[in-house]
């Protein structure tokens, strides 16, 4: 496979996990085609700013920013419905109210269309199964089923692989890998609640901070 045909659609939220995935894809020799979704999330502007900074650092030439306003009509998540409070008392068992119904399924379906258009070989997504917030659409079995469906629903020559290198990693391992690849973690954002300074108490902040703590390094972003 020559580099001319070695393209990857990288779903990039501006967070640590999807950013590391994109850096891993670049190291593998793929041309990164960056894809970001605005879906009415609380930290939408901050995530978009982080996405652009990360793309600049990666030298990404082709970037897609898609607005999915219909997520706000679906609601049913604290990330997009401001009448639902973001939990701040610690990670609990089960599916939390920050879960956005079928978000990754929708993201991957759109990514499949884009991959077919661009002639991309892989779609990169930064899902984490073992050390996540209990989201059902982050499970490896689900991602594998979506990959099969994308290939059933596209041209025979398309043959897309969904690349999920972090799915079985802990957050501390993700931090360590990111440092090894010199990922600009100061440009990533994980907080569910705030855009100016990370809250430090939502599930996502807690998982991130714990990952840095276990890795024995300081998180470069500011917390309240």
Tab-separated table of C-alpha atoms in Angstrom:
chain	number	residue	atom	x	y	z
A	1	UNK	CA	0.000	0.000	0.000
A	2	UNK	CA	1.538	3.307	-1.004
A	3	UNK	CA	1.089	6.466	1.018
A	4	UNK	CA	-1.093	7.982	-1.675
A	5	UNK	CA	-3.750	5.406	-0.786
A	6	UNK	CA	-3.004	5.281	2.923
A	7	UNK	CA	-5.609	7.613	4.355
A	8	UNK	CA	-7.315	7.481	7.730
A	9	UNK	CA	-10.441	9.234	8.961
A	10	UNK	CA	-9.654	10.209	12.561
A	11	UNK	CA	-12.626	11.094	14.743
A	12	UNK	CA	-11.141	13.758	17.009
A	13	UNK	CA	-13.104	15.309	19.851
A	14	UNK	CA	-10.259	17.397	21.224
A	15	UNK	CA	-9.946	14.917	24.087
A	16	UNK	CA	-6.921	12.936	25.164
A	17	UNK	CA	-8.017	9.525	23.874
A	18	UNK	CA	-8.977	10.421	20.311
A	19	UNK	CA	-5.921	12.689	20.058
A	20	UNK	CA	-3.574	9.855	20.986
A	21	UNK	CA	-5.325	7.662	18.409
A	22	UNK	CA	-4.635	10.233	15.694
A	23	UNK	CA	-0.950	10.449	16.638
A	24	UNK	CA	-0.698	6.654	16.524
A	25	UNK	CA	-2.287	6.653	13.072
A	26	UNK	CA	0.194	9.250	11.819
A	27	UNK	CA	3.109	7.233	13.217
A	28	UNK	CA	1.801	4.239	11.219
A	29	UNK	CA	2.300	6.285	8.053
A	30	UNK	CA	-1.285	7.268	7.312
A	31	UNK	CA	-2.439	10.653	6.080
A	32	UNK	CA	-4.721	11.931	8.827
A	33	UNK	CA	-8.069	13.298	7.679
A	34	UNK	CA	-9.494	14.899	10.812
A	35	UNK	CA	-13.196	14.753	11.659
A	36	UNK	CA	-14.815	16.725	14.468
A	37	UNK	CA	-18.457	16.896	15.502
A	38	UNK	CA	-20.303	19.809	17.075
A	39	UNK	CA	-23.456	18.347	18.591
A	40	UNK	CA	-24.519	20.940	21.129
A	41	UNK	CA	-22.282	19.622	23.912
A	42	UNK	CA	-21.648	21.900	26.899
A	43	UNK	CA	-17.969	22.389	26.052
A	44	UNK	CA	-18.439	22.643	22.295
A	45	UNK	CA	-16.363	25.781	21.710
A	46	UNK	CA	-13.457	24.565	23.847
A	47	UNK	CA	-13.428	21.156	22.160
A	48	UNK	CA	-13.392	22.767	18.717
A	49	UNK	CA	-10.514	25.054	19.713
A	50	UNK	CA	-8.546	22.051	21.002
A	51	UNK	CA	-9.285	20.124	17.805
A	52	UNK	CA	-7.867	22.936	15.671
A	53	UNK	CA	-4.715	23.255	17.815
A	54	UNK	CA	-4.128	19.503	17.687
A	55	UNK	CA	-4.616	19.446	13.913
A	56	UNK	CA	-2.104	22.273	13.572
A	57	UNK	CA	0.415	20.315	15.634
A	58	UNK	CA	-0.206	17.161	13.589
A	59	UNK	CA	0.062	19.077	10.317
A	60	UNK	CA	-3.398	17.946	9.200
A	61	UNK	CA	-4.293	19.429	5.818
A	62	UNK	CA	-7.849	18.134	5.459
A	63	UNK	CA	-10.290	18.779	8.299
A	64	UNK	CA	-14.033	18.231	8.516
A	65	UNK	CA	-16.115	19.976	11.183
A	66	UNK	CA	-19.718	18.772	11.030
A	67	UNK	CA	-22.634	20.327	12.928
A	68	UNK	CA	-25.134	17.760	14.202
A	69	UNK	CA	-27.811	20.018	15.652
A	70	UNK	CA	-30.350	17.202	15.884
A	71	UNK	CA	-28.604	15.824	18.976
A	72	UNK	CA	-30.100	18.672	20.974
A	73	UNK	CA	-33.569	17.609	19.854
A	74	UNK	CA	-32.879	14.042	20.975
A	75	UNK	CA	-31.511	15.240	24.333
A	76	UNK	CA	-31.575	12.621	27.106
A	77	UNK	CA	-28.009	13.434	28.198
A	78	UNK	CA	-26.454	15.876	30.651
A	79	UNK	CA	-23.884	16.766	27.975
A	80	UNK	CA	-26.530	18.355	25.755
A	81	UNK	CA	-29.539	18.992	28.013
A	82	UNK	CA	-28.667	21.713	30.519
A	83	UNK	CA	-31.681	20.807	32.671
A	84	UNK	CA	-29.855	17.576	33.568
A	85	UNK	CA	-27.016	18.104	36.041
A	86	UNK	CA	-23.570	16.694	35.241
A	87	UNK	CA	-22.671	14.265	38.066
A	88	UNK	CA	-19.787	15.424	40.253
A	89	UNK	CA	-19.765	12.955	43.154
A	90	UNK	CA	-17.603	10.274	41.587
A	91	UNK	CA	-17.795	7.541	38.964
A	92	UNK	CA	-20.662	5.140	39.705
A	93	UNK	CA	-21.707	1.763	38.320
A	94	UNK	CA	-24.017	1.621	35.314
A	95	UNK	CA	-24.655	3.987	32.428
A	96	UNK	CA	-24.394	7.625	33.606
A	97	UNK	CA	-26.605	10.537	32.563
A	98	UNK	CA	-23.686	11.908	30.506
A	99	UNK	CA	-24.182	9.065	28.008
A	100	UNK	CA	-25.445	10.477	24.686
A	101	UNK	CA	-27.789	7.906	23.084
A	102	UNK	CA	-25.991	6.003	20.303
A	103	UNK	CA	-23.531	8.859	19.743
A	104	UNK	CA	-20.652	6.691	18.554
A	105	UNK	CA	-22.965	4.737	16.288
A	106	UNK	CA	-24.019	7.970	14.596
A	107	UNK	CA	-20.445	9.294	14.463
A	108	UNK	CA	-19.147	6.076	12.918
A	109	UNK	CA	-21.942	5.923	10.344
A	110	UNK	CA	-21.036	9.406	9.141
A	111	UNK	CA	-17.348	8.486	9.255
A	112	UNK	CA	-18.071	5.478	7.060
A	113	UNK	CA	-19.602	7.698	4.404
A	114	UNK	CA	-16.638	10.050	4.590
A	115	UNK	CA	-14.144	7.181	4.453
A	116	UNK	CA	-15.815	5.839	1.330
A	117	UNK	CA	-15.712	9.272	-0.309
A	118	UNK	CA	-12.038	9.846	0.610
A	119	UNK	CA	-10.895	6.318	-0.171
A	120	UNK	CA	-9.686	5.899	3.408
A	121	UNK	CA	-8.611	2.486	4.666
A	122	UNK	CA	-9.268	2.997	8.362
A	123	UNK	CA	-11.442	4.993	10.747
A	124	UNK	CA	-9.761	5.815	14.052
A	125	UNK	CA	-11.855	6.229	17.189
A	126	UNK	CA	-10.565	6.666	20.748
A	127	UNK	CA	-13.027	4.438	22.586
A	128	UNK	CA	-11.900	3.008	25.928
A	129	UNK	CA	-13.830	0.034	27.289
A	130	UNK	CA	-12.196	-0.962	30.573
A	131	UNK	CA	-11.579	2.431	32.170
A	132	UNK	CA	-14.448	4.492	30.725
A	133	UNK	CA	-17.653	5.896	32.160
A	134	UNK	CA	-19.704	2.803	31.316
A	135	UNK	CA	-20.916	3.911	27.884
A	136	UNK	CA	-22.389	0.982	25.893
A	137	UNK	CA	-21.242	2.452	22.573
A	138	UNK	CA	-17.586	2.234	23.679
A	139	UNK	CA	-17.581	-1.565	23.766
A	140	UNK	CA	-15.293	-3.459	21.392
A	141	UNK	CA	-18.112	-5.806	20.375
A	142	UNK	CA	-20.254	-2.840	19.350
A	143	UNK	CA	-17.468	-1.231	17.313
A	144	UNK	CA	-16.802	-4.533	15.546
A	145	UNK	CA	-20.478	-4.841	14.634
A	146	UNK	CA	-20.498	-1.298	13.227
A	147	UNK	CA	-17.409	-2.094	11.156
A	148	UNK	CA	-19.196	-5.080	9.667
A	149	UNK	CA	-22.294	-2.996	8.912
A	150	UNK	CA	-20.275	-0.223	7.259
A	151	UNK	CA	-18.599	-2.736	4.974
A	152	UNK	CA	-21.934	-4.375	4.157
A	153	UNK	CA	-23.431	-0.999	3.290
A	154	UNK	CA	-20.625	0.393	1.117
A	155	UNK	CA	-19.049	-0.506	-2.217
A	156	UNK	CA	-17.290	-3.860	-2.350
A	157	UNK	CA	-13.878	-2.258	-2.858
A	158	UNK	CA	-14.246	0.082	0.148
A	159	UNK	CA	-13.145	-2.383	2.909
A	160	UNK	CA	-12.894	-0.120	5.960
A	161	UNK	CA	-11.285	-1.129	9.254
A	162	UNK	CA	-12.260	0.670	12.450
A	163	UNK	CA	-9.066	1.216	14.433
A	164	UNK	CA	-9.567	1.394	18.223
A	165	UNK	CA	-6.068	1.071	19.715
A	166	UNK	CA	-7.034	2.241	23.203
A	167	UNK	CA	-10.071	0.060	23.790
A	168	UNK	CA	-8.410	-2.164	26.426
A	169	UNK	CA	-6.076	0.427	27.982
A	170	UNK	CA	-6.316	2.159	31.348
A	171	UNK	CA	-6.142	5.954	31.512
A	172	UNK	CA	-2.665	5.776	33.059
A	173	UNK	CA	-1.463	3.737	30.067
A	174	UNK	CA	-3.027	6.267	27.707
A	175	UNK	CA	-1.125	9.069	29.463
A	176	UNK	CA	2.130	7.103	29.208
A	177	UNK	CA	1.656	6.349	25.501
A	178	UNK	CA	0.761	9.991	24.826
A	179	UNK	CA	3.941	11.184	26.515
A	180	UNK	CA	6.016	8.697	24.512
A	181	UNK	CA	4.555	10.053	21.256
A	182	UNK	CA	4.947	13.678	22.438
A	183	UNK	CA	1.228	14.341	22.165
A	184	UNK	CA	0.486	17.963	23.208
A	185	UNK	CA	-1.720	17.023	26.144
A	186	UNK	CA	-1.944	20.690	27.124
A	187	UNK	CA	-4.158	21.157	24.053
A	188	UNK	CA	-6.598	18.387	24.995
A	189	UNK	CA	-9.826	18.794	26.959
A	190	UNK	CA	-11.804	16.232	28.955
A	191	UNK	CA	-14.119	18.243	31.225
A	192	UNK	CA	-17.858	17.711	30.702
A	193	UNK	CA	-18.937	20.888	32.509
A	194	UNK	CA	-16.724	23.915	31.900
A	195	UNK	CA	-14.742	25.547	29.112
A	196	UNK	CA	-12.513	28.050	30.948
A	197	UNK	CA	-10.947	25.798	33.592
A	198	UNK	CA	-11.642	22.093	34.007
A	199	UNK	CA	-13.962	21.367	36.947
A	200	UNK	CA	-11.913	18.448	38.273
A	201	UNK	CA	-14.983	16.668	39.709
A	202	UNK	CA	-17.045	15.380	36.761
A	203	UNK	CA	-16.548	11.725	35.772
A	204	UNK	CA	-14.320	12.613	32.826
A	205	UNK	CA	-12.074	14.918	34.871
A	206	UNK	CA	-11.795	12.310	37.633
A	207	UNK	CA	-10.766	9.580	35.186
A	208	UNK	CA	-8.243	11.881	33.533
A	209	UNK	CA	-6.709	13.103	36.799
A	210	UNK	CA	-6.505	9.556	38.139
A	211	UNK	CA	-4.729	8.498	34.953
A	212	UNK	CA	-2.117	11.222	35.331
A	213	UNK	CA	-1.732	10.442	39.027
A	214	UNK	CA	-1.135	6.728	38.404
A	215	UNK	CA	1.286	7.587	35.581
A	216	UNK	CA	3.214	9.777	38.028
A	217	UNK	CA	3.015	12.988	35.997
A	218	UNK	CA	1.197	16.309	36.338
A	219	UNK	CA	-1.723	17.124	34.084
A	220	UNK	CA	-0.719	20.213	32.047
A	221	UNK	CA	-4.226	21.735	31.909
A	222	UNK	CA	-5.640	24.019	34.627
A	223	UNK	CA	-8.287	22.931	37.107
A	224	UNK	CA	-10.586	24.969	39.315
